[in-house]
Each structure stands twice: as C-alpha cells, then as structure tokens.
Coordinates of C-alpha atoms and ligand atoms in Angstrom, one line a residue:
M30 CA 2.7 -17.8 10.8
A31 CA 1.1 -14.8 12.4
R32 CA 1.5 -11.6 10.4
R33 CA 0.9 -8.3 12.2
K34 CA -1.9 -6.3 10.7
Y35 CA -0.8 -3.2 8.7
V36 CA -3.1 -0.3 8.0
V37 CA -1.7 2.4 5.8
G38 CA -3.2 5.8 4.8
N39 CA -2.4 7.2 1.4
W40 CA -3.3 10.9 1.4
K41 CA -2.6 11.3 -2.3
M42 CA -2.5 14.9 -3.3
N43 CA -4.3 16.1 -0.2
G44 CA -3.1 18.0 2.8
L45 CA -1.6 21.4 3.7
S46 CA 0.2 22.3 6.9
D47 CA -3.1 22.3 8.8
A48 CA -3.4 18.6 8.2
V49 CA -0.4 17.9 10.4
A50 CA -2.5 18.0 13.5
E51 CA -4.8 15.4 12.1
A52 CA -1.9 13.1 11.5
G53 CA -0.8 13.7 15.1
A54 CA -4.2 12.7 16.3
I55 CA -4.1 9.6 14.2
F56 CA -0.7 8.5 15.4
G57 CA -1.6 9.3 19.0
A58 CA -4.7 7.3 19.0
A59 CA -3.0 4.4 17.0
K60 CA -1.0 3.7 20.1
D61 CA -4.2 2.3 21.6
Y62 CA -3.9 -0.5 19.0
P63 CA -0.4 -1.9 19.6
A64 CA -1.2 -5.0 17.6
V65 CA -1.6 -3.0 14.4
D66 CA 1.2 -1.3 12.5
V67 CA -0.1 2.1 11.3
A68 CA 1.6 4.3 8.6
L69 CA 0.6 7.5 6.8
C70 CA 1.9 8.5 3.4
P71 CA 1.3 12.2 3.0
P72 CA 2.4 14.4 0.1
F73 CA 6.2 14.8 -0.1
T74 CA 5.8 18.4 1.3
L75 CA 4.4 17.1 4.6
I76 CA 6.7 14.2 5.3
G77 CA 9.2 16.2 7.5
A78 CA 6.4 17.9 9.4
L79 CA 4.6 14.6 10.2
V80 CA 7.9 13.0 11.3
A81 CA 8.5 16.0 13.6
A82 CA 4.9 15.9 14.9
A83 CA 5.0 12.2 15.7
P84 CA 8.6 11.0 16.2
G85 CA 9.0 7.3 15.8
S86 CA 5.8 6.9 13.7
A87 CA 5.8 5.4 10.3
V88 CA 5.6 8.1 7.6
G89 CA 6.1 7.3 4.0
G90 CA 6.2 8.6 0.5
Q91 CA 3.6 7.8 -2.2
D92 CA 6.2 7.3 -5.0
C93 CA 9.9 7.7 -5.6
H94 CA 12.2 8.0 -8.6
A95 CA 14.4 5.0 -9.5
A96 CA 17.6 7.0 -9.6
P97 CA 19.2 8.3 -6.3
S98 CA 19.8 11.8 -7.8
G99 CA 20.1 13.6 -11.1
A100 CA 18.5 15.7 -13.7
Y101 CA 14.8 14.7 -13.1
T102 CA 13.0 17.9 -12.6
G103 CA 10.1 17.5 -10.2
S104 CA 11.0 14.1 -9.0
V105 CA 11.9 12.9 -5.5
S106 CA 14.4 10.0 -4.9
A107 CA 14.3 7.2 -2.3
P108 CA 17.3 8.6 -0.5
M109 CA 15.5 12.0 -0.3
L110 CA 12.5 10.3 1.3
A111 CA 14.7 8.6 3.8
D112 CA 16.6 11.8 4.5
A113 CA 13.2 13.6 5.2
G114 CA 12.5 10.9 7.8
A115 CA 10.3 8.5 5.8
T116 CA 10.6 4.8 6.6
L117 CA 8.6 3.5 3.7
T118 CA 7.1 4.3 0.3
I119 CA 4.3 3.2 -1.9
V120 CA 5.3 2.3 -5.5
G121 CA 3.2 1.3 -8.5
H122 CA 0.0 2.8 -7.4
S123 CA -2.5 2.6 -10.2
E124 CA -2.8 6.4 -10.3
R125 CA 1.0 6.3 -11.2
R126 CA 0.7 3.3 -13.5
E127 CA -2.3 4.7 -15.4
G128 CA -1.8 8.4 -15.1
F129 CA 2.0 8.5 -15.6
G130 CA 2.5 5.4 -17.8
E131 CA 4.6 3.5 -15.3
S132 CA 5.3 -0.1 -16.4
D133 CA 6.0 -3.1 -14.3
A134 CA 9.7 -2.6 -15.0
D135 CA 9.5 1.0 -13.8
V136 CA 7.8 -0.1 -10.6
K137 CA 10.4 -2.8 -10.0
A138 CA 13.2 -0.3 -10.4
K139 CA 11.5 2.1 -7.9
A140 CA 11.0 -0.7 -5.4
E141 CA 14.6 -1.7 -5.7
A142 CA 15.7 1.9 -5.2
A143 CA 13.5 2.3 -2.2
L144 CA 14.9 -0.9 -0.6
A145 CA 18.4 0.2 -1.3
A146 CA 17.7 3.5 0.5
G147 CA 16.6 1.6 3.6
L148 CA 12.9 2.1 3.1
S149 CA 10.2 -0.5 3.3
V150 CA 8.0 -0.8 0.3
I151 CA 4.2 -1.1 -0.4
L152 CA 4.0 -2.3 -4.0
C153 CA 0.5 -1.9 -5.6
V154 CA -1.1 -4.1 -8.2
G155 CA -4.7 -4.3 -9.4
E156 CA -6.9 -4.8 -12.4
P157 CA -9.2 -2.5 -14.4
R158 CA -12.9 -3.1 -14.5
A159 CA -13.0 -4.6 -18.0
I160 CA -10.4 -7.3 -17.0
R161 CA -12.4 -8.1 -13.8
E162 CA -15.5 -8.5 -15.9
S163 CA -13.8 -10.7 -18.5
G164 CA -12.6 -13.1 -15.7
G165 CA -8.9 -12.3 -16.2
A166 CA -8.2 -10.4 -12.9
I167 CA -6.0 -13.0 -11.3
D168 CA -3.9 -13.6 -14.3
H169 CA -3.5 -9.8 -14.9
V170 CA -2.5 -9.2 -11.3
L171 CA 0.0 -12.1 -11.2
V172 CA 1.7 -10.7 -14.3
Q173 CA 2.1 -7.4 -12.4
V174 CA 3.4 -9.1 -9.3
R175 CA 6.0 -11.1 -11.2
G176 CA 7.1 -8.1 -13.3
S177 CA 7.2 -5.6 -10.5
L178 CA 8.9 -7.5 -7.7
P179 CA 12.6 -6.8 -7.1
D180 CA 14.9 -9.7 -7.9
A181 CA 15.9 -10.1 -4.3
F182 CA 14.2 -8.6 -1.2
D183 CA 13.6 -9.1 2.5
P184 CA 9.9 -10.1 2.8
T185 CA 9.6 -8.2 6.1
R186 CA 10.3 -5.0 4.2
L187 CA 8.0 -5.4 1.3
A188 CA 4.2 -5.5 1.3
I189 CA 1.9 -6.0 -1.7
A190 CA -1.3 -4.0 -1.9
Y191 CA -4.0 -5.5 -4.1
E192 CA -6.1 -2.5 -5.3
P193 CA -8.7 -3.2 -8.0
I194 CA -8.7 0.0 -10.0
W195 CA -12.5 0.1 -10.2
A196 CA -12.8 0.0 -6.4
I197 CA -10.5 3.0 -5.8
G198 CA -12.5 6.0 -4.7
T199 CA -15.7 4.6 -6.1
G200 CA -17.4 3.1 -3.1
L201 CA -17.4 -0.2 -4.9
I202 CA -15.7 -3.2 -3.4
P203 CA -15.1 -6.8 -4.5
T204 CA -16.7 -9.7 -2.7
V205 CA -14.8 -11.1 0.2
E206 CA -14.5 -14.3 -1.8
D207 CA -12.9 -12.5 -4.7
V208 CA -10.5 -10.7 -2.4
A209 CA -9.6 -14.0 -0.7
A210 CA -9.1 -15.7 -4.0
M211 CA -6.9 -12.9 -5.3
H212 CA -4.8 -12.8 -2.2
G213 CA -4.4 -16.5 -2.1
S214 CA -3.3 -16.5 -5.7
I215 CA -0.7 -13.8 -5.0
R216 CA 0.6 -15.7 -2.0
A217 CA 0.9 -18.9 -4.0
A218 CA 2.8 -17.1 -6.7
L219 CA 5.1 -15.6 -4.0
S220 CA 5.7 -19.1 -2.6
E221 CA 6.9 -20.3 -6.0
R222 CA 9.2 -17.3 -6.2
I223 CA 10.6 -16.8 -2.7
G224 CA 9.6 -20.0 -0.8
A225 CA 8.9 -19.6 3.0
G226 CA 9.3 -15.8 2.8
A227 CA 5.8 -15.7 1.2
Q228 CA 4.3 -16.5 4.6
V229 CA 6.0 -13.4 6.1
L230 CA 5.2 -10.9 3.4
R231 CA 2.0 -8.9 4.1
L232 CA -0.8 -8.6 1.6
L233 CA -3.0 -5.5 1.9
Y234 CA -6.3 -4.8 0.3
G235 CA -7.1 -1.3 -1.0
G236 CA -10.1 0.3 -2.7
S237 CA -12.9 2.1 -0.9
V238 CA -12.0 0.7 2.6
N239 CA -14.0 2.4 5.3
G240 CA -15.0 1.9 8.9
D241 CA -18.1 0.0 7.9
N242 CA -16.5 -2.6 5.6
A243 CA -13.0 -2.9 7.1
A244 CA -13.7 -5.8 9.4
E245 CA -15.1 -7.8 6.6
L246 CA -12.4 -7.0 4.1
L247 CA -9.5 -7.3 6.6
G248 CA -11.0 -10.6 7.8
A249 CA -10.8 -12.2 4.3
G250 CA -8.3 -15.0 3.8
D251 CA -4.7 -13.9 3.3
V252 CA -5.6 -10.2 3.9
D253 CA -3.1 -8.7 6.4
G254 CA -4.2 -5.1 6.3
A255 CA -5.5 -2.2 4.2
L256 CA -4.2 0.6 2.1
V257 CA -6.7 3.4 2.6
G258 CA -7.2 6.6 0.5
G259 CA -10.2 8.8 1.2
A260 CA -10.9 7.4 4.7
S261 CA -7.3 8.1 5.9
L262 CA -7.6 11.9 5.8
T263 CA -9.3 12.2 9.2
A264 CA -8.8 10.5 12.5
A265 CA -12.6 10.0 12.7
K266 CA -12.7 7.9 9.5
F267 CA -9.3 6.2 9.8
L268 CA -9.3 5.0 13.4
P269 CA -12.3 2.7 13.0
I270 CA -10.3 0.9 10.3
V271 CA -7.3 0.6 12.6
A272 CA -9.7 -0.7 15.3
A273 CA -11.1 -3.3 12.9
G274 CA -7.6 -4.5 12.3
A275 CA -7.0 -4.8 16.0
G276 CA -10.1 -6.8 16.4
L277 CA -9.0 -9.6 14.1
P278 CA -6.8 -12.5 15.0
Ligands
LIG15 P1 -9.6 4.9 -1.6 O1 -8.2 4.8 -2.2 O2 -9.6 4.2 -0.3 O3 -10.0 6.3 -1.6 O4 -10.5 4.1 -2.5 C1 -7.3 3.7 -2.0 C2 -6.0 3.9 -2.7 O5 -6.0 4.4 -3.8 O6 -4.9 3.6 -2.2

C-alpha cells in the first residue's frame, strides 16, 4: 500500500514572532510538492500565528498534557492545542522522555489525550547510544512502541518517529541498513498488534536529517518520512528535505 511521504519540522524551543515569515515561506513552497505532507511544530507560543499565516497548513504542538484541563501550572493540554488551530502533536520526544522523566505510560496517556482531542499524533521512540552499541536497539525500541501506543487508534492519525537519541542534533546518522531493519521491526510489531492497519501507519526517521542525507534516509525500507529538528528552522534547509521526499516513489 502506498503511504504518502510525511516531512515534519520540530522547532523545539526556537522561534520568536519574526520566525512566522519563515514558516510562511516553508508552507508556501511546500505547495510545489503536493505528494508530500508537510507539517511544522513550533513552540506553543507561535501555533496561533503560524495557523493565521498559513491557513489550512498542518501546524502542531511538540507535547501535550494527558489531562484536558486542571491544576498543572505551565502545561498545555491537547484540547488547547486544537483550540489554537493545531491539527497534530508530537508526543514522547526523547528530550521529554529523558529531560522530563516521561515513561512509556505517560507517553501513551498523552497520545490518547491528543487523539481524543481530534489531533493526529507523532509518537517518538529511540535508543541511547549505549544500547545501540550493545546490540539491543531493536528490542529497546519495540518495548517503547508496545508501551507507548494507545490501546485503540486510527492508523491514519498516528505516525511513529524512530529517532536514535545519539543521532539527534549530533550530525551522526545510522546506516541505511540499520534504519531499514528498525523500521521493518517496528512495522512487524505493529502488524501483530493492529493487523492490516500497520501498512497504513507512517514511520518517520528523525535525527540529523538534512538536505544532503534526506534522499538516502527517506529511501530506506519502511521509511515514510522524516522528523527534522535543526534543519527545519529555515526554508533554505528544510525545503530540500521536502523535495527529497517528493522524489521518492
Ligand atoms: P535534529 O532533531 O534533526 O536536529 O537532529 C531531530 C529531532 O529531535 O526531532
């Protein structure tokens, strides 16, 4: 089954109001690549501005709280993201799992909250360097996938991003063979869990994707797109990745 390519920018904690124009340039140029779904996940503070600047474009959060509202100072809920105009959110990024102690159960609850609020989800998984070096990467990631997935979900509204922690922001990338093996293993585990829906769900690769390596990484087996950090902050760096997605079958 053909899955549309999906290229998502994760701006992390970057971007003030002057970055809205850059997002407008990205979304404007992305229209030249109708075969690729493009989304940007700016900081919460810019979601409304990006939605206003590029109506109809896919703008997302980088995280959400599992509860719809309540006494959680500093947090943002999934219904709040939707209310601001977001149509998706990332959950379970390693910078949340590691930096904020989020467990698989926490990530599952966030994914379920996002889906319940009508958002699509990009659920992140990935192994630390020591586990990759010990040969345990696939087992580690499959535990994360099984523990973080909602009990029930529409596979058209959930994507999984495989992001080896050691590849994020480092310029290091796994071999194409390792990416294909990981994605193939994730899809096989999904088949066991949800049957035919596993062929619909998109699997993204993330970690030091740039215009030079995107065609190779996005061309690996079972890779349906990319989750991009640093190279998503400017149109000049992000659009070559979108173009690479468009050039693939
Ligand atoms: P990077 O980040 O592209 O800057 O490595 C990817 C991510 O953390 O999603």
